[in-house]
Short mmCIF file of C-alpha atoms in Angstrom, two decimals:
data_model
loop_
_atom_site.label_atom_id
_atom_site.label_comp_id
_atom_site.label_asym_id
_atom_site.label_seq_id
_atom_site.Cartn_x
_atom_site.Cartn_y
_atom_site.Cartn_z
CA UNK Z 1 -3.91 -25.32 12.12
CA UNK Z 2 -1.92 -28.39 13.04
CA UNK Z 3 1.69 -27.68 13.84
CA UNK Z 4 2.90 -30.28 11.33
CA UNK Z 5 2.06 -27.83 8.56
CA UNK Z 6 4.37 -25.19 9.99
CA UNK Z 7 7.35 -24.16 7.87
CA UNK Z 8 9.97 -21.74 9.12
CA UNK Z 9 10.99 -19.23 6.47
CA UNK Z 10 14.70 -18.59 6.73
CA UNK Z 11 14.38 -14.81 6.35
CA UNK Z 12 12.57 -14.67 9.71
CA UNK Z 13 15.95 -15.32 11.33
CA UNK Z 14 18.00 -13.60 8.67
CA UNK Z 15 21.31 -13.68 10.51
CA UNK Z 16 21.10 -17.29 11.70
CA UNK Z 17 23.77 -19.39 9.96
CA UNK Z 18 22.29 -22.14 7.83
CA UNK Z 19 23.96 -24.93 9.82
CA UNK Z 20 22.68 -23.47 13.09
CA UNK Z 21 19.24 -22.94 11.61
CA UNK Z 22 19.04 -26.59 10.56
CA UNK Z 23 20.21 -27.73 13.99
CA UNK Z 24 17.72 -25.43 15.67
CA UNK Z 25 14.83 -26.67 13.56
CA UNK Z 26 15.65 -30.30 14.29
CA UNK Z 27 15.85 -29.59 18.01
CA UNK Z 28 12.51 -27.80 17.88
CA UNK Z 29 11.04 -30.72 15.93
CA UNK Z 30 10.20 -28.53 12.96
CA UNK Z 31 10.53 -30.52 9.76
CA UNK Z 32 9.87 -27.85 7.14
CA UNK Z 33 11.86 -24.83 6.06
CA UNK Z 34 11.70 -22.22 3.32
CA UNK Z 35 15.11 -21.19 2.09
CA UNK Z 36 16.44 -18.03 0.46
CA UNK Z 37 18.72 -17.99 -2.53
CA UNK Z 38 21.49 -15.80 -1.12
CA UNK Z 39 22.30 -17.84 2.03
CA UNK Z 40 21.96 -21.04 0.02
CA UNK Z 41 24.45 -19.74 -2.54
CA UNK Z 42 26.77 -18.67 0.24
CA UNK Z 43 26.78 -22.13 1.82
CA UNK Z 44 26.75 -23.81 -1.56
CA UNK Z 45 23.75 -25.22 -3.37
CA UNK Z 46 24.68 -28.88 -3.22
CA UNK Z 47 25.93 -28.61 0.34
CA UNK Z 48 22.70 -26.87 1.37
CA UNK Z 49 20.59 -29.54 -0.30
CA UNK Z 50 22.56 -32.27 1.47
CA UNK Z 51 22.42 -30.46 4.80
CA UNK Z 52 18.66 -30.12 4.88
CA UNK Z 53 18.11 -33.60 3.39
CA UNK Z 54 20.34 -35.26 5.95
CA UNK Z 55 18.51 -33.44 8.72
CA UNK Z 56 15.19 -34.79 7.47
CA UNK Z 57 13.93 -31.36 6.53
CA UNK Z 58 11.57 -30.62 3.66
CA UNK Z 59 12.17 -27.41 1.75
CA UNK Z 60 8.73 -25.90 1.13
CA UNK Z 61 9.77 -23.02 -1.12
CA UNK Z 62 12.81 -21.26 -2.43
CA UNK Z 63 12.58 -17.49 -2.03
CA UNK Z 64 12.85 -15.73 -4.32
CA UNK Z 65 13.31 -14.88 -7.93
CA UNK Z 66 11.46 -12.65 -10.39
CA UNK Z 67 12.61 -9.01 -10.66
CA UNK Z 68 11.73 -9.08 -14.31
CA UNK Z 69 12.62 -5.42 -14.81
CA UNK Z 70 16.32 -6.22 -14.51
CA UNK Z 71 18.64 -7.10 -17.37
CA UNK Z 72 19.38 -10.79 -17.38
CA UNK Z 73 16.08 -11.77 -15.80
CA UNK Z 74 15.67 -14.79 -18.08
CA UNK Z 75 18.92 -16.52 -17.19
CA UNK Z 76 18.68 -15.51 -13.55
CA UNK Z 77 15.21 -17.01 -13.22
CA UNK Z 78 16.23 -20.20 -15.00
CA UNK Z 79 19.04 -20.55 -12.48
CA UNK Z 80 16.57 -20.00 -9.64
CA UNK Z 81 14.33 -22.74 -11.03
CA UNK Z 82 17.30 -25.11 -11.17
CA UNK Z 83 18.21 -24.24 -7.58
CA UNK Z 84 14.65 -24.92 -6.47
CA UNK Z 85 14.74 -28.34 -8.08
CA UNK Z 86 18.18 -29.09 -6.62
CA UNK Z 87 16.84 -28.36 -3.13
CA UNK Z 88 13.87 -30.64 -3.73
CA UNK Z 89 11.50 -27.73 -3.21
CA UNK Z 90 8.25 -27.84 -5.15
CA UNK Z 91 7.77 -24.07 -5.35
CA UNK Z 92 9.79 -21.02 -6.41
CA UNK Z 93 8.35 -17.74 -5.12
CA UNK Z 94 8.33 -14.89 -7.64
CA UNK Z 95 8.58 -11.25 -6.65
CA UNK Z 96 7.95 -9.71 -10.01
CA UNK Z 97 10.02 -6.54 -9.75
CA UNK Z 98 9.20 -2.87 -9.92
CA UNK Z 99 9.16 -0.28 -12.66
CA UNK Z 100 12.19 0.08 -14.88
CA UNK Z 101 14.28 3.13 -13.92
CA UNK Z 102 12.48 6.34 -14.93
CA UNK Z 103 9.37 4.58 -16.22
CA UNK Z 104 5.79 5.68 -15.58
CA UNK Z 105 4.36 2.74 -17.52
CA UNK Z 106 3.08 0.36 -14.86
CA UNK Z 107 0.66 -1.31 -17.28
CA UNK Z 108 3.58 -2.07 -19.56
CA UNK Z 109 5.61 -3.45 -16.68
CA UNK Z 110 2.73 -5.71 -15.72
CA UNK Z 111 2.37 -7.00 -19.27
CA UNK Z 112 6.10 -7.74 -19.29
CA UNK Z 113 5.75 -9.82 -16.11
CA UNK Z 114 3.07 -11.96 -17.74
CA UNK Z 115 5.25 -12.39 -20.79
CA UNK Z 116 8.35 -13.22 -18.76
CA UNK Z 117 6.54 -15.87 -16.75
CA UNK Z 118 5.22 -17.43 -19.95
CA UNK Z 119 8.78 -17.67 -21.20
CA UNK Z 120 9.90 -19.38 -18.00
CA UNK Z 121 7.11 -21.93 -17.72
CA UNK Z 122 8.60 -24.59 -20.00
CA UNK Z 123 11.82 -24.69 -17.99
CA UNK Z 124 9.94 -24.71 -14.68
CA UNK Z 125 7.57 -27.43 -15.82
CA UNK Z 126 10.46 -29.57 -17.00
CA UNK Z 127 12.13 -29.13 -13.62
CA UNK Z 128 8.91 -29.96 -11.75
CA UNK Z 129 8.87 -26.54 -10.10
CA UNK Z 130 5.71 -24.49 -9.57
CA UNK Z 131 6.17 -20.76 -10.09
CA UNK Z 132 4.32 -18.97 -7.29
CA UNK Z 133 3.48 -15.41 -8.28
CA UNK Z 134 3.35 -13.31 -5.15
CA UNK Z 135 1.11 -10.26 -5.18
CA UNK Z 136 3.01 -7.76 -3.06
CA UNK Z 137 1.38 -4.95 -1.12
CA UNK Z 138 0.67 -1.90 -3.32
CA UNK Z 139 3.28 0.09 -1.37
CA UNK Z 140 5.91 -1.90 -3.30
CA UNK Z 141 4.45 -1.22 -6.74
CA UNK Z 142 7.16 1.20 -7.83
CA UNK Z 143 10.34 -0.41 -6.62
CA UNK Z 144 9.75 -4.06 -5.83
CA UNK Z 145 6.72 -5.65 -7.44
CA UNK Z 146 4.17 -4.36 -9.94
CA UNK Z 147 1.87 -7.31 -9.21
CA UNK Z 148 -0.13 -5.96 -6.30
CA UNK Z 149 -3.48 -7.69 -6.18
CA UNK Z 150 -4.83 -11.18 -6.09
CA UNK Z 151 -6.61 -10.58 -9.39
CA UNK Z 152 -3.43 -9.57 -11.17
CA UNK Z 153 -1.56 -12.64 -9.98
CA UNK Z 154 -4.42 -15.00 -10.79
CA UNK Z 155 -4.89 -13.53 -14.25
CA UNK Z 156 -1.31 -14.46 -15.07
CA UNK Z 157 -1.39 -17.84 -13.34
CA UNK Z 158 -4.53 -18.89 -15.16
CA UNK Z 159 -2.80 -18.60 -18.50
CA UNK Z 160 -0.91 -21.76 -17.53
CA UNK Z 161 -1.78 -25.23 -16.24
CA UNK Z 162 -2.36 -25.72 -12.53
CA UNK Z 163 0.86 -26.91 -10.96
CA UNK Z 164 3.01 -24.92 -13.34
CA UNK Z 165 2.03 -21.44 -12.18
CA UNK Z 166 0.26 -20.61 -8.94
CA UNK Z 167 -0.19 -17.75 -6.51
CA UNK Z 168 1.36 -17.03 -3.12
CA UNK Z 169 -1.11 -16.14 -0.39
CA UNK Z 170 0.75 -13.86 2.03
CA UNK Z 171 -1.38 -12.31 4.74
CA UNK Z 172 0.90 -9.26 5.01
CA UNK Z 173 0.39 -8.28 1.40
CA UNK Z 174 -3.30 -9.02 1.06
CA UNK Z 175 -4.99 -8.23 4.37
CA UNK Z 176 -6.17 -4.72 3.37
CA UNK Z 177 -8.17 -6.00 0.36
CA UNK Z 178 -11.84 -6.35 1.23
CA UNK Z 179 -12.46 -8.54 -1.82
CA UNK Z 180 -9.68 -11.07 -1.37
CA UNK Z 181 -11.06 -13.74 0.97
CA UNK Z 182 -13.78 -15.09 -1.32
CA UNK Z 183 -11.30 -15.02 -4.19
CA UNK Z 184 -8.85 -17.14 -2.18
CA UNK Z 185 -11.68 -19.51 -1.25
CA UNK Z 186 -12.40 -19.96 -4.96
CA UNK Z 187 -8.76 -20.38 -5.99
CA UNK Z 188 -8.46 -24.11 -5.35
CA UNK Z 189 -5.23 -25.59 -6.61
CA UNK Z 190 -3.90 -22.21 -7.70
CA UNK Z 191 -2.67 -21.59 -4.16
CA UNK Z 192 0.97 -22.58 -4.41
CA UNK Z 193 2.04 -21.55 -0.93
CA UNK Z 194 0.54 -19.86 2.11
CA UNK Z 195 2.68 -17.43 4.11
CA UNK Z 196 2.00 -15.58 7.34
CA UNK Z 197 3.16 -12.24 8.63
CA UNK Z 198 1.31 -9.62 10.60
CA UNK Z 199 0.91 -5.89 9.94
CA UNK Z 200 2.38 -3.58 12.55
CA UNK Z 201 2.85 0.19 12.55
CA UNK Z 202 4.58 2.53 12.24
CA UNK Z 203 6.25 1.31 9.08
CA UNK Z 204 10.02 1.76 8.99
CA UNK Z 205 11.86 3.66 6.25
CA UNK Z 206 11.88 1.59 3.08
CA UNK Z 207 8.86 -0.35 4.41
CA UNK Z 208 10.53 -3.73 3.99
CA UNK Z 209 11.58 -4.78 7.46
CA UNK Z 210 8.71 -3.78 9.72
CA UNK Z 211 6.56 -6.91 9.67
CA UNK Z 212 5.17 -8.61 12.75
CA UNK Z 213 5.06 -12.20 13.93
CA UNK Z 214 1.60 -13.76 13.58
CA UNK Z 215 -0.64 -12.35 16.28
CA UNK Z 216 1.41 -9.22 16.91
CA UNK Z 217 -0.51 -7.01 14.48
CA UNK Z 218 -3.94 -6.21 13.12
CA UNK Z 219 -4.38 -8.92 10.48
CA UNK Z 220 -7.25 -11.31 11.02
CA UNK Z 221 -5.12 -14.36 10.19
CA UNK Z 222 -7.87 -16.77 11.24
CA UNK Z 223 -9.97 -15.42 8.39
CA UNK Z 224 -7.13 -16.25 5.97
CA UNK Z 225 -6.79 -19.72 7.53
CA UNK Z 226 -10.48 -20.29 6.88
CA UNK Z 227 -10.21 -19.05 3.29
CA UNK Z 228 -7.27 -21.26 2.29
CA UNK Z 229 -8.94 -24.20 4.01
CA UNK Z 230 -12.13 -23.58 2.05
CA UNK Z 231 -9.99 -23.51 -1.09
CA UNK Z 232 -8.85 -27.02 -0.21
CA UNK Z 233 -5.25 -26.01 0.43
CA UNK Z 234 -3.56 -28.57 2.66
CA UNK Z 235 0.06 -27.56 2.06
CA UNK Z 236 2.62 -25.98 4.33
CA UNK Z 237 2.11 -22.74 6.19
CA UNK Z 238 5.23 -20.63 6.18
CA UNK Z 239 5.87 -17.89 8.65
CA UNK Z 240 7.93 -15.29 6.82
CA UNK Z 241 8.66 -12.16 8.82
CA UNK Z 242 11.15 -9.45 7.95
CA UNK Z 243 11.79 -7.32 11.00
CA UNK Z 244 15.00 -5.51 11.80
CA UNK Z 245 14.43 -5.69 15.55
CA UNK Z 246 13.54 -9.38 15.50
CA UNK Z 247 16.65 -10.09 13.43
CA UNK Z 248 18.88 -8.78 16.22
CA UNK Z 249 17.81 -11.63 18.49
CA UNK Z 250 19.33 -15.14 18.69
CA UNK Z 251 17.94 -17.55 16.11
CA UNK Z 252 16.62 -19.99 18.72
CA UNK Z 253 14.58 -17.27 20.38
CA UNK Z 254 13.20 -16.09 17.06
CA UNK Z 255 12.20 -19.64 16.16
CA UNK Z 256 10.53 -20.19 19.53
CA UNK Z 257 8.55 -16.96 19.26
CA UNK Z 258 7.63 -17.74 15.66
CA UNK Z 259 6.26 -21.14 16.64
CA UNK Z 260 4.39 -19.59 19.56
CA UNK Z 261 2.90 -16.93 17.26
CA UNK Z 262 1.90 -19.57 14.75
CA UNK Z 263 0.25 -21.76 17.37
CA UNK Z 264 -1.52 -18.82 18.94
CA UNK Z 265 -3.57 -17.95 15.87
CA UNK I 1 -4.66 21.43 -17.95
CA UNK I 2 -5.19 25.18 -17.86
CA UNK I 3 -3.44 26.90 -15.02
CA UNK I 4 -6.64 28.60 -13.86
CA UNK I 5 -7.74 25.26 -12.40
CA UNK I 6 -4.66 25.04 -10.18
CA UNK I 7 -5.20 25.12 -6.44
CA UNK I 8 -2.33 25.16 -3.98
CA UNK I 9 -2.90 22.86 -1.04
CA UNK I 10 -1.58 24.49 2.09
CA UNK I 11 0.11 21.33 3.39
CA UNK I 12 2.53 21.47 0.46
CA UNK I 13 4.19 24.40 2.24
CA UNK I 14 3.39 23.24 5.74
CA UNK I 15 5.53 25.78 7.57
CA UNK I 16 4.50 28.83 5.54
CA UNK I 17 2.51 31.20 7.72
CA UNK I 18 -1.04 31.71 6.48
CA UNK I 19 -0.60 35.44 5.91
CA UNK I 20 2.60 34.84 3.94
CA UNK I 21 0.95 32.03 2.00
CA UNK I 22 -1.91 34.29 0.97
CA UNK I 23 0.50 37.04 -0.05
CA UNK I 24 2.60 34.55 -1.99
CA UNK I 25 -0.40 33.16 -3.84
CA UNK I 26 -1.61 36.61 -4.84
CA UNK I 27 1.85 37.56 -6.09
CA UNK I 28 2.02 34.34 -8.11
CA UNK I 29 -1.46 35.03 -9.49
CA UNK I 30 -2.85 31.84 -8.01
CA UNK I 31 -6.48 32.33 -7.03
CA UNK I 32 -7.29 29.00 -5.40
CA UNK I 33 -6.11 27.42 -2.20
CA UNK I 34 -6.94 24.36 -0.13
CA UNK I 35 -6.68 24.98 3.59
CA UNK I 36 -6.02 22.73 6.56
CA UNK I 37 -7.95 22.85 9.78
CA UNK I 38 -5.03 23.22 12.18
CA UNK I 39 -3.41 26.36 10.69
CA UNK I 40 -6.86 27.85 10.14
CA UNK I 41 -7.73 27.29 13.80
CA UNK I 42 -4.41 28.78 14.83
CA UNK I 43 -4.98 31.96 12.86
CA UNK I 44 -8.67 31.99 13.74
CA UNK I 45 -11.52 30.72 11.60
CA UNK I 46 -13.21 34.06 10.93
CA UNK I 47 -9.90 35.85 10.45
CA UNK I 48 -8.78 33.15 8.00
CA UNK I 49 -12.03 33.41 6.07
CA UNK I 50 -11.68 37.19 5.85
CA UNK I 51 -8.01 36.97 4.90
CA UNK I 52 -8.56 34.69 1.93
CA UNK I 53 -11.76 36.46 0.86
CA UNK I 54 -10.12 39.89 0.93
CA UNK I 55 -7.26 38.52 -1.14
CA UNK I 56 -9.69 37.27 -3.77
CA UNK I 57 -8.84 33.64 -3.11
CA UNK I 58 -11.27 30.77 -3.47
CA UNK I 59 -10.95 27.96 -0.95
CA UNK I 60 -11.34 24.73 -2.90
CA UNK I 61 -11.39 22.28 0.02
CA UNK I 62 -10.87 22.13 3.73
CA UNK I 63 -8.55 19.30 4.74
CA UNK I 64 -9.38 17.28 6.65
CA UNK I 65 -11.79 15.58 8.95
CA UNK I 66 -12.96 12.01 9.39
CA UNK I 67 -10.96 9.77 11.78
CA UNK I 68 -14.14 8.01 12.69
CA UNK I 69 -12.40 5.52 14.97
CA UNK I 70 -11.81 8.25 17.56
CA UNK I 71 -14.12 9.14 20.41
CA UNK I 72 -15.98 12.34 19.69
CA UNK I 73 -15.93 11.87 15.92
CA UNK I 74 -19.50 13.08 15.49
CA UNK I 75 -19.04 16.49 17.10
CA UNK I 76 -15.58 16.92 15.64
CA UNK I 77 -16.84 16.30 12.13
CA UNK I 78 -19.80 18.61 12.57
CA UNK I 79 -17.37 21.32 13.59
CA UNK I 80 -15.28 20.60 10.51
CA UNK I 81 -18.36 20.93 8.31
CA UNK I 82 -19.14 24.29 9.92
CA UNK I 83 -15.57 25.45 9.35
CA UNK I 84 -15.76 24.43 5.70
CA UNK I 85 -18.91 26.48 5.25
CA UNK I 86 -17.42 29.44 7.11
CA UNK I 87 -14.47 29.45 4.71
CA UNK I 88 -16.81 29.33 1.73
CA UNK I 89 -15.31 26.04 0.64
CA UNK I 90 -17.61 23.61 -1.17
CA UNK I 91 -15.82 20.45 -0.08
CA UNK I 92 -14.60 18.85 3.14
CA UNK I 93 -12.08 16.07 2.60
CA UNK I 94 -12.59 12.99 4.77
CA UNK I 95 -9.75 10.73 5.87
CA UNK I 96 -11.79 7.99 7.44
CA UNK I 97 -9.43 6.83 10.17
CA UNK I 98 -7.73 3.54 10.92
CA UNK I 99 -8.55 0.58 13.08
CA UNK I 100 -9.53 1.12 16.68
CA UNK I 101 -6.67 0.30 19.07
CA UNK I 102 -6.12 -3.45 19.24
CA UNK I 103 -8.75 -4.29 16.64
CA UNK I 104 -8.39 -6.85 13.85
CA UNK I 105 -11.86 -6.10 12.49
CA UNK I 106 -11.25 -4.03 9.38
CA UNK I 107 -14.63 -4.97 7.89
CA UNK I 108 -16.29 -3.64 11.01
CA UNK I 109 -14.28 -0.43 10.85
CA UNK I 110 -15.33 0.05 7.24
CA UNK I 111 -18.98 -0.47 8.08
CA UNK I 112 -18.63 2.10 10.84
CA UNK I 113 -17.25 4.65 8.37
CA UNK I 114 -20.31 4.22 6.14
CA UNK I 115 -22.56 4.61 9.14
CA UNK I 116 -20.71 7.66 10.43
CA UNK I 117 -20.90 9.42 7.09
CA UNK I 118 -24.61 8.70 6.88
CA UNK I 119 -25.01 10.37 10.26
CA UNK I 120 -23.11 13.45 9.10
CA UNK I 121 -24.86 13.94 5.76
CA UNK I 122 -27.85 15.93 7.04
CA UNK I 123 -25.60 18.49 8.69
CA UNK I 124 -23.30 18.69 5.68
CA UNK I 125 -26.21 19.05 3.26
CA UNK I 126 -27.74 21.81 5.36
CA UNK I 127 -24.39 23.62 5.35
CA UNK I 128 -23.98 23.18 1.59
CA UNK I 129 -20.80 21.18 2.05
CA UNK I 130 -19.91 18.11 0.00
CA UNK I 131 -18.21 15.35 1.97
CA UNK I 132 -15.35 14.01 -0.14
CA UNK I 133 -14.39 10.50 0.93
CA UNK I 134 -10.72 10.00 0.19
CA UNK I 135 -9.56 6.47 -0.51
CA UNK I 136 -6.08 6.38 0.99
CA UNK I 137 -3.31 4.08 -0.19
CA UNK I 138 -3.59 0.59 1.35
CA UNK I 139 -0.39 1.20 3.32
CA UNK I 140 -2.49 3.45 5.60
CA UNK I 141 -5.23 0.88 6.22
CA UNK I 142 -4.22 0.12 9.81
CA UNK I 143 -3.47 3.50 11.25
CA UNK I 144 -4.94 6.23 9.09
CA UNK I 145 -7.74 5.20 6.77
CA UNK I 146 -9.60 1.94 6.30
CA UNK I 147 -11.09 3.17 3.02
CA UNK I 148 -8.39 2.12 0.57
CA UNK I 149 -9.94 1.65 -2.84
CA UNK I 150 -12.04 3.59 -5.27
CA UNK I 151 -14.78 0.96 -5.02
CA UNK I 152 -15.02 1.27 -1.24
CA UNK I 153 -15.32 5.05 -1.39
CA UNK I 154 -17.85 4.98 -4.21
CA UNK I 155 -19.97 2.34 -2.49
CA UNK I 156 -20.39 4.69 0.46
CA UNK I 157 -20.84 7.83 -1.63
CA UNK I 158 -23.55 6.25 -3.75
CA UNK I 159 -25.74 5.75 -0.71
CA UNK I 160 -26.27 9.51 -0.79
CA UNK I 161 -27.29 12.13 -3.34
CA UNK I 162 -24.66 13.57 -5.67
CA UNK I 163 -23.36 16.79 -4.19
CA UNK I 164 -23.77 15.58 -0.64
CA UNK I 165 -21.14 12.84 -0.70
CA UNK I 166 -18.42 12.43 -3.30
CA UNK I 167 -14.98 10.92 -3.71
CA UNK I 168 -11.51 12.45 -3.72
CA UNK I 169 -9.31 11.44 -6.64
CA UNK I 170 -5.73 11.61 -5.38
CA UNK I 171 -3.13 10.27 -7.78
CA UNK I 172 -0.79 9.32 -4.93
CA UNK I 173 -3.28 6.98 -3.35
CA UNK I 174 -4.75 5.39 -6.47
CA UNK I 175 -1.97 5.10 -9.04
CA UNK I 176 -1.11 1.45 -8.27
CA UNK I 177 -4.67 0.22 -8.98
CA UNK I 178 -4.93 -1.19 -12.49
CA UNK I 179 -8.71 -0.99 -12.43
CA UNK I 180 -9.14 2.60 -11.29
CA UNK I 181 -8.99 4.70 -14.46
CA UNK I 182 -12.16 3.41 -16.13
CA UNK I 183 -13.93 3.67 -12.79
CA UNK I 184 -12.92 7.32 -12.48
CA UNK I 185 -14.06 7.92 -16.06
CA UNK I 186 -17.46 6.51 -15.15
CA UNK I 187 -17.76 8.43 -11.89
CA UNK I 188 -19.22 11.64 -13.30
CA UNK I 189 -20.38 14.06 -10.63
CA UNK I 190 -19.15 11.85 -7.83
CA UNK I 191 -15.67 13.31 -8.21
CA UNK I 192 -15.66 15.96 -5.50
CA UNK I 193 -12.04 17.03 -5.84
CA UNK I 194 -8.97 16.06 -7.80
CA UNK I 195 -5.57 16.11 -6.07
CA UNK I 196 -2.08 15.52 -7.40
CA UNK I 197 1.03 14.11 -5.82
CA UNK I 198 3.66 11.83 -7.24
CA UNK I 199 5.07 8.57 -5.90
CA UNK I 200 8.76 8.59 -5.04
CA UNK I 201 10.90 6.02 -3.29
CA UNK I 202 12.28 5.05 -0.88
CA UNK I 203 9.40 5.73 1.45
CA UNK I 204 10.34 7.41 4.73
CA UNK I 205 9.53 5.97 8.16
CA UNK I 206 5.85 6.40 8.86
CA UNK I 207 5.25 6.70 5.09
CA UNK I 208 3.40 10.00 5.41
CA UNK I 209 5.87 12.63 4.29
CA UNK I 210 7.65 11.14 1.30
CA UNK I 211 5.48 12.33 -1.56
CA UNK I 212 6.75 13.97 -4.70
CA UNK I 213 5.74 17.06 -6.65
CA UNK I 214 3.89 16.23 -9.87
CA UNK I 215 6.39 14.94 -12.40
CA UNK I 216 9.03 13.91 -9.85
CA UNK I 217 7.85 10.32 -9.52
CA UNK I 218 6.47 7.36 -11.40
CA UNK I 219 2.77 8.19 -11.56
CA UNK I 220 1.30 8.62 -15.02
CA UNK I 221 -0.58 11.77 -14.03
CA UNK I 222 -1.62 12.49 -17.63
CA UNK I 223 -3.64 9.29 -17.54
CA UNK I 224 -5.47 10.58 -14.45
CA UNK I 225 -6.01 13.95 -16.15
CA UNK I 226 -7.62 12.12 -19.07
CA UNK I 227 -9.80 10.03 -16.77
CA UNK I 228 -11.21 12.93 -14.73
CA UNK I 229 -11.76 14.87 -17.96
CA UNK I 230 -13.68 11.95 -19.42
CA UNK I 231 -15.76 11.91 -16.24
CA UNK I 232 -16.70 15.51 -17.00
CA UNK I 233 -14.88 16.93 -14.00
CA UNK I 234 -14.11 20.61 -14.56
CA UNK I 235 -13.29 21.59 -10.99
CA UNK I 236 -10.05 22.63 -9.34
CA UNK I 237 -6.87 20.58 -9.42
CA UNK I 238 -5.10 20.68 -6.11
CA UNK I 239 -1.46 19.88 -5.69
CA UNK I 240 -1.12 18.35 -2.23
CA UNK I 241 2.36 17.12 -1.39
CA UNK I 242 3.65 16.11 2.02
CA UNK I 243 7.41 15.95 1.95
CA UNK I 244 9.72 16.62 4.85
CA UNK I 245 12.55 17.83 2.63
CA UNK I 246 10.31 20.11 0.59
CA UNK I 247 8.89 21.59 3.78
CA UNK I 248 12.33 22.82 4.82
CA UNK I 249 12.42 25.23 1.87
CA UNK I 250 10.98 28.76 1.73
CA UNK I 251 7.28 28.90 0.89
CA UNK I 252 7.80 30.97 -2.26
CA UNK I 253 10.20 28.42 -3.68
CA UNK I 254 7.86 25.57 -2.88
CA UNK I 255 5.00 27.38 -4.58
CA UNK I 256 7.09 28.11 -7.67
CA UNK I 257 8.21 24.50 -7.97
CA UNK I 258 4.68 23.27 -7.38
CA UNK I 259 3.34 25.46 -10.18
CA UNK I 260 6.16 24.32 -12.45
CA UNK I 261 5.43 20.69 -11.65
CA UNK I 262 1.73 21.20 -12.29
CA UNK I 263 2.33 22.92 -15.62
CA UNK I 264 4.86 20.31 -16.68
CA UNK I 265 2.41 17.41 -16.65
#
């Protein structure tokens, strides 16, 4: 993949200050970044938008909203859509949330996600923001995201026009599924964003922050590259890695290793 | 479910000595047990067989063999089949193993599992042992078991006669899959054993020993009960829970809570 499609997802260098991150990206001649809501809010939405714009950076996605099991999900997600638009990002990534406290009704939770997204589509469409449903690995089904397979995400996306709701292809979440590659190939314009992380073991407690840079694990990322290419996806390729050990390192080093991992695939 | 279908899986009280376990089961009027290879080997295969037989216990499964990515898998699995027969157990549970060291070829690993099982079937059939392929949760795909869905397990099982190769229904591994219940209902005699554990969070490091007793988590176990019943499965129901905290408690208490959890579904 050509390096001009590379986008650095902010969470990969979680502790890097936004101003330093922007400086580091410019120095490394990276022109795309995916931002996260919390650090953007901390620096200020308008200030963040100006900072990245003035640096010539394109914001590929805003991560992340969703969490439809929580009270207030409607207003919170509308705010996230507005933030996405304010940053000039075309895509808001949705992590759909886990089961409500004490619930054993995962089918009900999944139906609620579909309903919630339908309620948000008019606002997103008006803002010019694509909602990118992210199927998360089944190990997050209880506490983080009840949408766990490509089929589940696509079934919801296809209830809406292309461009309004799409799906996030993240190698970390999908690599185990022996049926997924041909489905990605057939997904065409439904692919809203393509993200890379590698699978490494052992998993840490909580299983959130043990992901590997591309090439460091057992995922055949080239096979995913081929599938999204066959789908006709020509958009950015984000590297989004959550790793406690990686996070302890200086941002510049993380960025350099992330670029190297990306190029090495 | 009637309590006479209950089988206590030995791993649920990992540190309970085999002789004490057998005594405890008899006192609790439990007549079925699932054994594990390591403690059986430690006590001695023939001695173990005599111990459970003399106590009037039925061994529902031997757990576990498989691990087909390791050198020596063929001989090791033949030994496991022989041990299963020696214990009078009808079923050997197979955990198929993860990726070979350094491999990114999960499709190849899956094909090897199918091939390995085909090579073991003649020996298993001759010994009167059913091989029960266990689809393990996708979070184990890299390091423990590349067979992660019901469909994958069934596709391998169906290459062989019913009774020679079947599938393990384990609620812990399958609960997240929105397509699995009708597939279980349609599986008929392919269900070789039915195991219960509940999903609790947060997951511990390594994600192996954080399972819950039935009723303690978010799995709709009644829905699984209904599905296996619809399939016509009338065999034992094992409770198999790996939980570091639970293991610290006295065996008798674990057994009592396990029975209570089982009855409470």
